[in-house]
Amino acid sequence: MTASDVAKAAGVSKTTVSYVLNQTPHQTIPEQTRRRVIDAVRQLDYTSLAAARALRMGRNDLVLFVLPDWPLSHALTRVIEQVTDGLARRGLSLLLQRLGPDRSLISLWRQLAPAAVMTVDAIDAKDELLIQKGGTFIAAAAISDFGIKQDRIGAMQAHHLVSRGHRRLGYARSSNPRLDALNTERFEGFRGACLALGLDEPSTVDVDLSLDSAIGAVRGLSVTPANVTAVATYNDEIAAAILAGMRVAGMTAPKDLAVIGVDDEPFAQFMSPALTTIRQNHALFGSYFADRIAAGINGEVPPSSPKLDVLALVVRNST
């Protein structure tokens, strides 16, 4: 199949097909027209010239990482750095891209013809089949590949606070809607552990990383009838906000309220008090994904998922 076949099937010009597939800037293509082109591409199983060039060269050494719609945190950045370094040692290059209304996975794949696609979010079944038929390896970069789900992080937080003698616990969530899925999984793990340990339902507050929000969250925890003595947070940034709100309220950790975060951000050890947190082994994540992608590209057996030293409790002075 050629671009001309796609143009004929979509009822557009070959130039329009090129504009759509290459996402040519400064070209305004109506959404209905763009959709007709994409549908024709899928129906005809059209492979772009970029893919053909890669086949002639033997292999394209580009790995496309489709970033999730999450804030680019330090934790995610560390994973990306490790993947980048691991791939570079194998002669592969990592390209980061976000999808959007004018940038679909299929259009990026056709334009770039990567050797592999790395993604966190689920891929449309039809798109996945088309990409695989095109000879591109797909690596789902899910933390669950390690036998770990986000609920385990929340459970570890709860168990640590209980081990410190706390029985009335709270949880501070991020109010960022882009983090809803991770928020929910971590909280459900925390909540489940609390109930399994015979504790009451944990109190919850939402924090938006402003001082006013942090102060309101601290007040919400301290005036609750549950008389919360310890709080787990979605991540270290939320924990830092809670500690800042506590200072304004004249409270100290862990005397008035113990606080535990997640991610072991660089600033965690320098906070006052130093922050207790759950560390995720991002170096292990990145190394594993790089090995897995390289193996998939070369048709080799992928490495086993690492099971040890992935999560670690880092105890400091805030609990």
Tab-separated table of C-alpha atoms in Angstrom:
chain	number	residue	atom	x	y	z
A	1	MET	CA	0.000	0.000	0.000
A	2	THR	CA	1.115	3.541	-0.746
A	3	ALA	CA	0.167	7.009	0.401
A	4	SER	CA	-1.790	7.353	-2.836
A	5	ASP	CA	-3.948	4.369	-1.857
A	6	VAL	CA	-4.622	5.987	1.505
A	7	ALA	CA	-5.513	9.288	-0.180
A	8	LYS	CA	-7.935	7.543	-2.545
A	9	ALA	CA	-9.616	5.613	0.276
A	10	ALA	CA	-9.969	8.743	2.403
A	11	GLY	CA	-11.090	10.948	-0.470
A	12	VAL	CA	-8.290	13.459	0.052
A	13	SER	CA	-5.081	14.473	-1.669
A	14	LYS	CA	-1.762	12.724	-1.172
A	15	THR	CA	-0.452	15.983	0.290
A	16	THR	CA	-3.178	15.931	2.931
A	17	VAL	CA	-2.208	12.372	3.851
A	18	SER	CA	1.386	13.506	4.268
A	19	TYR	CA	0.353	16.464	6.427
A	20	VAL	CA	-1.750	14.235	8.694
A	21	LEU	CA	0.775	11.418	9.109
A	22	ASN	CA	3.739	13.741	9.604
A	23	GLN	CA	1.799	16.215	11.752
A	24	THR	CA	3.165	19.021	9.602
A	25	PRO	CA	3.151	22.293	11.589
A	26	HIS	CA	1.146	25.342	10.473
A	27	GLN	CA	-1.255	23.146	8.504
A	28	THR	CA	-4.915	23.261	9.593
A	29	ILE	CA	-6.549	19.935	8.834
A	30	PRO	CA	-10.226	19.566	9.868
A	31	GLU	CA	-10.686	16.881	12.508
A	32	GLN	CA	-13.164	15.001	10.287
A	33	THR	CA	-10.612	14.897	7.459
A	34	ARG	CA	-7.817	13.820	9.800
A	35	ARG	CA	-10.006	11.026	11.154
A	36	ARG	CA	-10.797	9.802	7.609
A	37	VAL	CA	-7.082	9.582	6.864
A	38	ILE	CA	-6.308	7.715	10.084
A	39	ASP	CA	-9.194	5.305	9.499
A	40	ALA	CA	-7.983	4.647	5.948
A	41	VAL	CA	-4.457	4.029	7.240
A	42	ARG	CA	-5.746	1.421	9.661
A	43	GLN	CA	-8.049	-0.247	7.140
A	44	LEU	CA	-5.329	-0.514	4.528
A	45	ASP	CA	-2.623	-1.463	7.033
A	46	TYR	CA	-0.452	1.220	5.473
A	47	THR	CA	3.186	1.386	6.535
A	48	SER	CA	4.937	4.720	6.183
A	49	LEU	CA	8.144	5.318	4.280
A	50	ALA	CA	9.901	5.893	7.594
A	51	ALA	CA	9.245	2.276	8.513
A	52	ALA	CA	10.413	1.154	5.086
A	53	ARG	CA	13.634	3.117	5.467
A	54	ALA	CA	14.183	1.496	8.854
A	55	LEU	CA	13.705	-1.942	7.306
A	56	ARG	CA	16.271	-1.174	4.622
A	57	MET	CA	18.733	-0.039	7.304
A	58	GLY	CA	18.154	-3.225	9.279
A	59	ARG	CA	16.778	-1.500	12.388
A	60	ASN	CA	15.741	1.881	13.677
A	61	ASP	CA	17.568	2.525	16.961
A	62	LEU	CA	14.875	4.835	18.355
A	63	VAL	CA	12.729	3.908	21.377
A	64	LEU	CA	9.570	5.993	21.756
A	65	PHE	CA	8.455	6.549	25.365
A	66	VAL	CA	4.878	7.827	25.444
A	67	LEU	CA	4.763	9.801	28.670
A	68	PRO	CA	1.691	9.408	30.869
A	69	ASP	CA	-0.403	12.448	31.698
A	70	TRP	CA	1.362	12.879	35.042
A	71	PRO	CA	3.402	15.802	36.329
A	72	LEU	CA	7.061	15.204	35.494
A	73	SER	CA	8.150	14.497	39.080
A	74	HIS	CA	11.695	13.868	40.224
A	75	ALA	CA	10.803	10.188	40.673
A	76	LEU	CA	9.602	9.840	37.061
A	77	THR	CA	12.645	11.795	35.874
A	78	ARG	CA	14.946	9.326	37.629
A	79	VAL	CA	13.273	6.405	35.879
A	80	ILE	CA	13.642	8.165	32.521
A	81	GLU	CA	17.323	8.866	33.201
A	82	GLN	CA	18.006	5.237	34.046
A	83	VAL	CA	16.147	3.973	30.966
A	84	THR	CA	18.006	6.479	28.782
A	85	ASP	CA	21.398	5.422	30.150
A	86	GLY	CA	20.587	1.715	29.875
A	87	LEU	CA	19.434	2.038	26.273
A	88	ALA	CA	22.428	4.182	25.345
A	89	ARG	CA	24.752	1.387	26.449
A	90	ARG	CA	22.978	-0.788	23.881
A	91	GLY	CA	23.169	1.766	21.077
A	92	LEU	CA	19.533	2.841	21.442
A	93	SER	CA	18.084	6.332	21.884
A	94	LEU	CA	15.030	7.283	23.943
A	95	LEU	CA	12.557	9.853	22.635
A	96	LEU	CA	9.922	11.290	25.017
A	97	GLN	CA	6.530	12.342	23.674
A	98	ARG	CA	3.103	13.128	25.096
A	99	LEU	CA	-0.052	12.349	23.176
A	100	GLY	CA	-2.818	14.863	22.611
A	101	PRO	CA	-5.719	15.781	20.324
A	102	ASP	CA	-3.325	16.439	17.442
A	103	ARG	CA	-0.758	13.769	18.256
A	104	SER	CA	-1.883	10.147	18.220
A	105	LEU	CA	0.270	7.124	18.988
A	106	ILE	CA	-0.248	5.711	15.501
A	107	SER	CA	0.765	8.947	13.774
A	108	LEU	CA	3.910	9.155	15.924
A	109	TRP	CA	4.721	5.520	15.243
A	110	ARG	CA	4.331	5.965	11.499
A	111	GLN	CA	6.370	9.141	11.470
A	112	LEU	CA	9.236	7.850	13.631
A	113	ALA	CA	9.207	4.104	12.923
A	114	PRO	CA	10.738	3.323	16.329
A	115	ALA	CA	12.265	-0.026	17.172
A	116	ALA	CA	10.172	-0.098	20.339
A	117	VAL	CA	7.352	1.772	22.032
A	118	MET	CA	7.394	2.158	25.804
A	119	THR	CA	4.127	3.148	27.435
A	120	VAL	CA	2.469	3.313	30.837
A	121	ASP	CA	-1.131	3.775	29.720
A	122	ALA	CA	-3.016	1.008	27.937
A	123	ILE	CA	-2.888	1.037	24.130
A	124	ASP	CA	-5.959	0.670	21.958
A	125	ALA	CA	-6.177	-2.990	20.919
A	126	LYS	CA	-6.330	-2.182	17.192
A	127	ASP	CA	-3.373	0.189	17.442
A	128	GLU	CA	-1.390	-2.364	19.434
A	129	LEU	CA	-2.000	-5.047	16.821
A	130	LEU	CA	-1.015	-2.709	13.999
A	131	ILE	CA	2.196	-1.666	15.768
A	132	GLN	CA	3.157	-5.256	16.516
A	133	LYS	CA	2.428	-6.320	12.938
A	134	GLY	CA	4.769	-3.550	11.858
A	135	GLY	CA	7.578	-5.241	13.777
A	136	THR	CA	7.765	-2.756	16.646
A	137	PHE	CA	8.265	-4.111	20.153
A	138	ILE	CA	5.855	-2.780	22.800
A	139	ALA	CA	7.053	-2.511	26.394
A	140	ALA	CA	4.402	-1.712	29.000
A	141	ALA	CA	6.342	0.172	31.658
A	142	ALA	CA	4.082	-0.739	34.546
A	143	ILE	CA	5.415	-0.944	38.082
A	144	SER	CA	3.174	-3.994	38.458
A	145	ASP	CA	5.758	-5.785	36.270
A	146	PHE	CA	7.794	-6.017	39.463
A	147	GLY	CA	5.012	-7.752	41.345
A	148	ILE	CA	4.306	-4.403	43.015
A	149	LYS	CA	1.136	-2.398	42.945
A	150	GLN	CA	0.694	1.093	44.298
A	151	ASP	CA	-1.534	-0.236	47.085
A	152	ARG	CA	1.495	-1.940	48.603
A	153	ILE	CA	3.099	1.460	49.118
A	154	GLY	CA	0.083	2.675	51.082
A	155	ALA	CA	0.049	-0.516	53.131
A	156	MET	CA	3.742	-0.050	54.030
A	157	GLN	CA	2.994	3.466	55.250
A	158	ALA	CA	0.168	2.233	57.473
A	159	HIS	CA	2.201	-0.597	58.972
A	160	HIS	CA	5.075	1.738	59.804
A	161	LEU	CA	2.838	4.267	61.551
A	162	VAL	CA	1.171	1.520	63.566
A	163	SER	CA	4.592	0.146	64.524
A	164	ARG	CA	5.289	3.589	66.028
A	165	GLY	CA	2.280	3.181	68.295
A	166	HIS	CA	-0.261	5.197	66.303
A	167	ARG	CA	-3.830	3.939	66.099
A	168	ARG	CA	-5.637	6.989	64.709
A	169	LEU	CA	-4.379	7.583	61.202
A	170	GLY	CA	-5.083	10.030	58.382
A	171	TYR	CA	-4.182	10.209	54.711
A	172	ALA	CA	-3.316	13.349	52.690
A	173	ARG	CA	-4.063	12.973	48.983
A	174	SER	CA	-2.930	15.097	46.075
A	175	SER	CA	-5.758	17.183	44.642
A	176	ASN	CA	-4.177	17.058	41.164
A	177	PRO	CA	-6.741	15.250	38.952
A	178	ARG	CA	-3.921	13.913	36.742
A	179	LEU	CA	-2.878	11.745	39.673
A	180	ASP	CA	-6.298	10.291	40.460
A	181	ALA	CA	-5.410	6.706	39.556
A	182	LEU	CA	-2.210	6.602	41.611
A	183	ASN	CA	-3.908	8.519	44.419
A	184	THR	CA	-6.684	5.967	44.615
A	185	GLU	CA	-4.429	2.913	44.516
A	186	ARG	CA	-2.104	4.176	47.239
A	187	PHE	CA	-4.962	5.277	49.478
A	188	GLU	CA	-6.827	2.001	49.063
A	189	GLY	CA	-3.702	0.135	50.122
A	190	PHE	CA	-3.402	2.396	53.161
A	191	ARG	CA	-7.079	2.069	54.012
A	192	GLY	CA	-7.064	-1.701	53.555
A	193	ALA	CA	-4.088	-2.083	55.883
A	194	CYS	CA	-5.751	0.113	58.516
A	195	LEU	CA	-8.909	-1.993	58.499
A	196	ALA	CA	-6.928	-5.240	58.505
A	197	LEU	CA	-5.053	-4.010	61.579
A	198	GLY	CA	-8.313	-3.311	63.376
A	199	LEU	CA	-8.159	0.482	63.044
A	200	ASP	CA	-10.998	2.831	62.228
A	201	GLU	CA	-11.522	4.234	58.745
A	202	PRO	CA	-8.667	6.716	58.151
A	203	SER	CA	-9.489	10.413	57.904
A	204	THR	CA	-8.665	11.985	54.525
A	205	VAL	CA	-7.740	15.454	53.277
A	206	ASP	CA	-6.810	16.803	49.838
A	207	VAL	CA	-3.797	19.078	49.334
A	208	ASP	CA	-3.002	21.210	46.269
A	209	LEU	CA	0.581	22.256	47.154
A	210	SER	CA	-0.343	25.741	48.298
A	211	LEU	CA	0.305	26.911	51.862
A	212	ASP	CA	-3.350	27.769	52.406
A	213	SER	CA	-4.335	24.274	51.314
A	214	ALA	CA	-1.712	22.728	53.591
A	215	ILE	CA	-2.869	24.772	56.576
A	216	GLY	CA	-6.468	23.775	55.886
A	217	ALA	CA	-5.471	20.116	55.637
A	218	VAL	CA	-3.612	20.222	58.956
A	219	ARG	CA	-6.568	21.861	60.633
A	220	GLY	CA	-8.880	19.293	59.093
A	221	LEU	CA	-6.799	16.484	60.552
A	222	SER	CA	-6.245	18.069	63.964
A	223	VAL	CA	-9.872	19.033	64.636
A	224	THR	CA	-11.383	15.769	63.411
A	225	PRO	CA	-13.208	13.737	66.072
A	226	ALA	CA	-10.911	10.847	65.143
A	227	ASN	CA	-8.025	12.772	66.794
A	228	VAL	CA	-5.466	11.803	64.150
A	229	THR	CA	-1.911	11.385	65.480
A	230	ALA	CA	-0.160	10.304	62.260
A	231	VAL	CA	-0.690	10.960	58.561
A	232	ALA	CA	0.522	9.230	55.420
A	233	THR	CA	0.793	11.333	52.267
A	234	TYR	CA	0.547	10.608	48.552
A	235	ASN	CA	4.177	11.632	48.039
A	236	ASP	CA	7.011	13.660	49.560
A	237	GLU	CA	5.736	16.931	48.086
A	238	ILE	CA	2.431	16.537	49.896
A	239	ALA	CA	4.332	15.582	53.043
A	240	ALA	CA	6.414	18.763	52.756
A	241	ALA	CA	3.221	20.789	52.430
A	242	ILE	CA	1.739	19.129	55.521
A	243	LEU	CA	4.894	19.877	57.536
A	244	ALA	CA	4.777	23.510	56.372
A	245	GLY	CA	1.132	23.763	57.425
A	246	MET	CA	2.048	22.279	60.801
A	247	ARG	CA	4.712	24.925	61.376
A	248	VAL	CA	2.172	27.677	60.762
A	249	ALA	CA	-0.195	25.967	63.192
A	250	GLY	CA	2.533	25.737	65.832
A	251	MET	CA	2.681	21.941	65.593
A	252	THR	CA	5.770	19.743	65.375
A	253	ALA	CA	6.408	16.279	63.966
A	254	PRO	CA	6.278	13.644	65.235
A	255	LYS	CA	5.140	15.003	68.633
A	256	ASP	CA	1.849	16.496	67.426
A	257	LEU	CA	1.508	14.629	64.144
A	258	ALA	CA	3.773	12.008	62.590
A	259	VAL	CA	4.231	12.293	58.814
A	260	ILE	CA	5.401	9.759	56.197
A	261	GLY	CA	5.799	10.372	52.458
A	262	VAL	CA	6.672	8.441	49.295
A	263	ASP	CA	9.559	8.680	46.776
A	264	ASP	CA	12.505	9.784	48.944
A	265	GLU	CA	12.959	12.991	46.992
A	266	PRO	CA	16.376	14.658	47.433
A	267	PHE	CA	14.885	17.325	49.694
A	268	ALA	CA	13.382	14.763	52.095
A	269	GLN	CA	16.577	14.286	54.093
A	270	PHE	CA	17.100	18.040	54.482
A	271	MET	CA	13.647	18.882	55.816
A	272	SER	CA	13.054	19.795	59.437
A	273	PRO	CA	12.383	17.239	60.715
A	274	ALA	CA	13.928	14.916	58.128
A	275	LEU	CA	11.121	13.074	56.356
A	276	THR	CA	10.363	9.384	56.772
A	277	THR	CA	9.378	8.002	53.365
A	278	ILE	CA	9.015	4.979	51.095
A	279	ARG	CA	11.831	4.760	48.558
A	280	GLN	CA	11.252	3.163	45.166
A	281	ASN	CA	14.324	1.737	43.469
A	282	HIS	CA	14.207	3.794	40.289
A	283	ALA	CA	17.642	2.588	39.191
A	284	LEU	CA	16.317	-0.966	39.222
A	285	PHE	CA	13.186	0.107	37.321
A	286	GLY	CA	15.173	1.851	34.627
A	287	SER	CA	17.736	-0.920	34.242
A	288	TYR	CA	15.003	-3.552	33.973
A	289	PHE	CA	13.049	-1.649	31.339
A	290	ALA	CA	16.175	-0.992	29.288
A	291	ASP	CA	17.074	-4.697	29.381
A	292	ARG	CA	13.520	-5.683	28.523
A	293	ILE	CA	13.310	-3.317	25.555
A	294	ALA	CA	16.695	-4.360	24.170
A	295	ALA	CA	15.728	-8.039	24.475
A	296	GLY	CA	12.382	-7.439	22.779
A	297	ILE	CA	13.961	-5.593	19.869
A	298	ASN	CA	16.486	-8.380	19.331
A	299	GLY	CA	13.922	-11.179	19.678
A	300	GLU	CA	15.527	-12.469	22.879
A	301	VAL	CA	13.907	-13.821	26.028
A	302	PRO	CA	13.061	-10.827	28.251
A	303	PRO	CA	14.666	-10.638	31.692
A	304	SER	CA	12.740	-11.810	34.730
A	305	SER	CA	11.033	-9.110	36.756
A	306	PRO	CA	13.150	-8.201	39.780
A	307	LYS	CA	11.444	-8.979	43.071
A	308	LEU	CA	13.922	-7.771	45.676
A	309	ASP	CA	14.954	-4.333	46.927
A	310	VAL	CA	12.280	-2.522	44.947
A	311	LEU	CA	10.593	-0.719	47.853
A	312	ALA	CA	12.326	0.328	51.028
A	313	LEU	CA	11.203	2.129	54.171
A	314	VAL	CA	13.509	5.077	54.982
A	315	VAL	CA	12.985	6.018	58.621
A	316	ARG	CA	13.901	9.569	59.648
A	317	ASN	CA	12.703	11.986	62.325
A	318	SER	CA	9.179	12.830	61.126
A	319	THR	CA	7.637	9.598	62.518
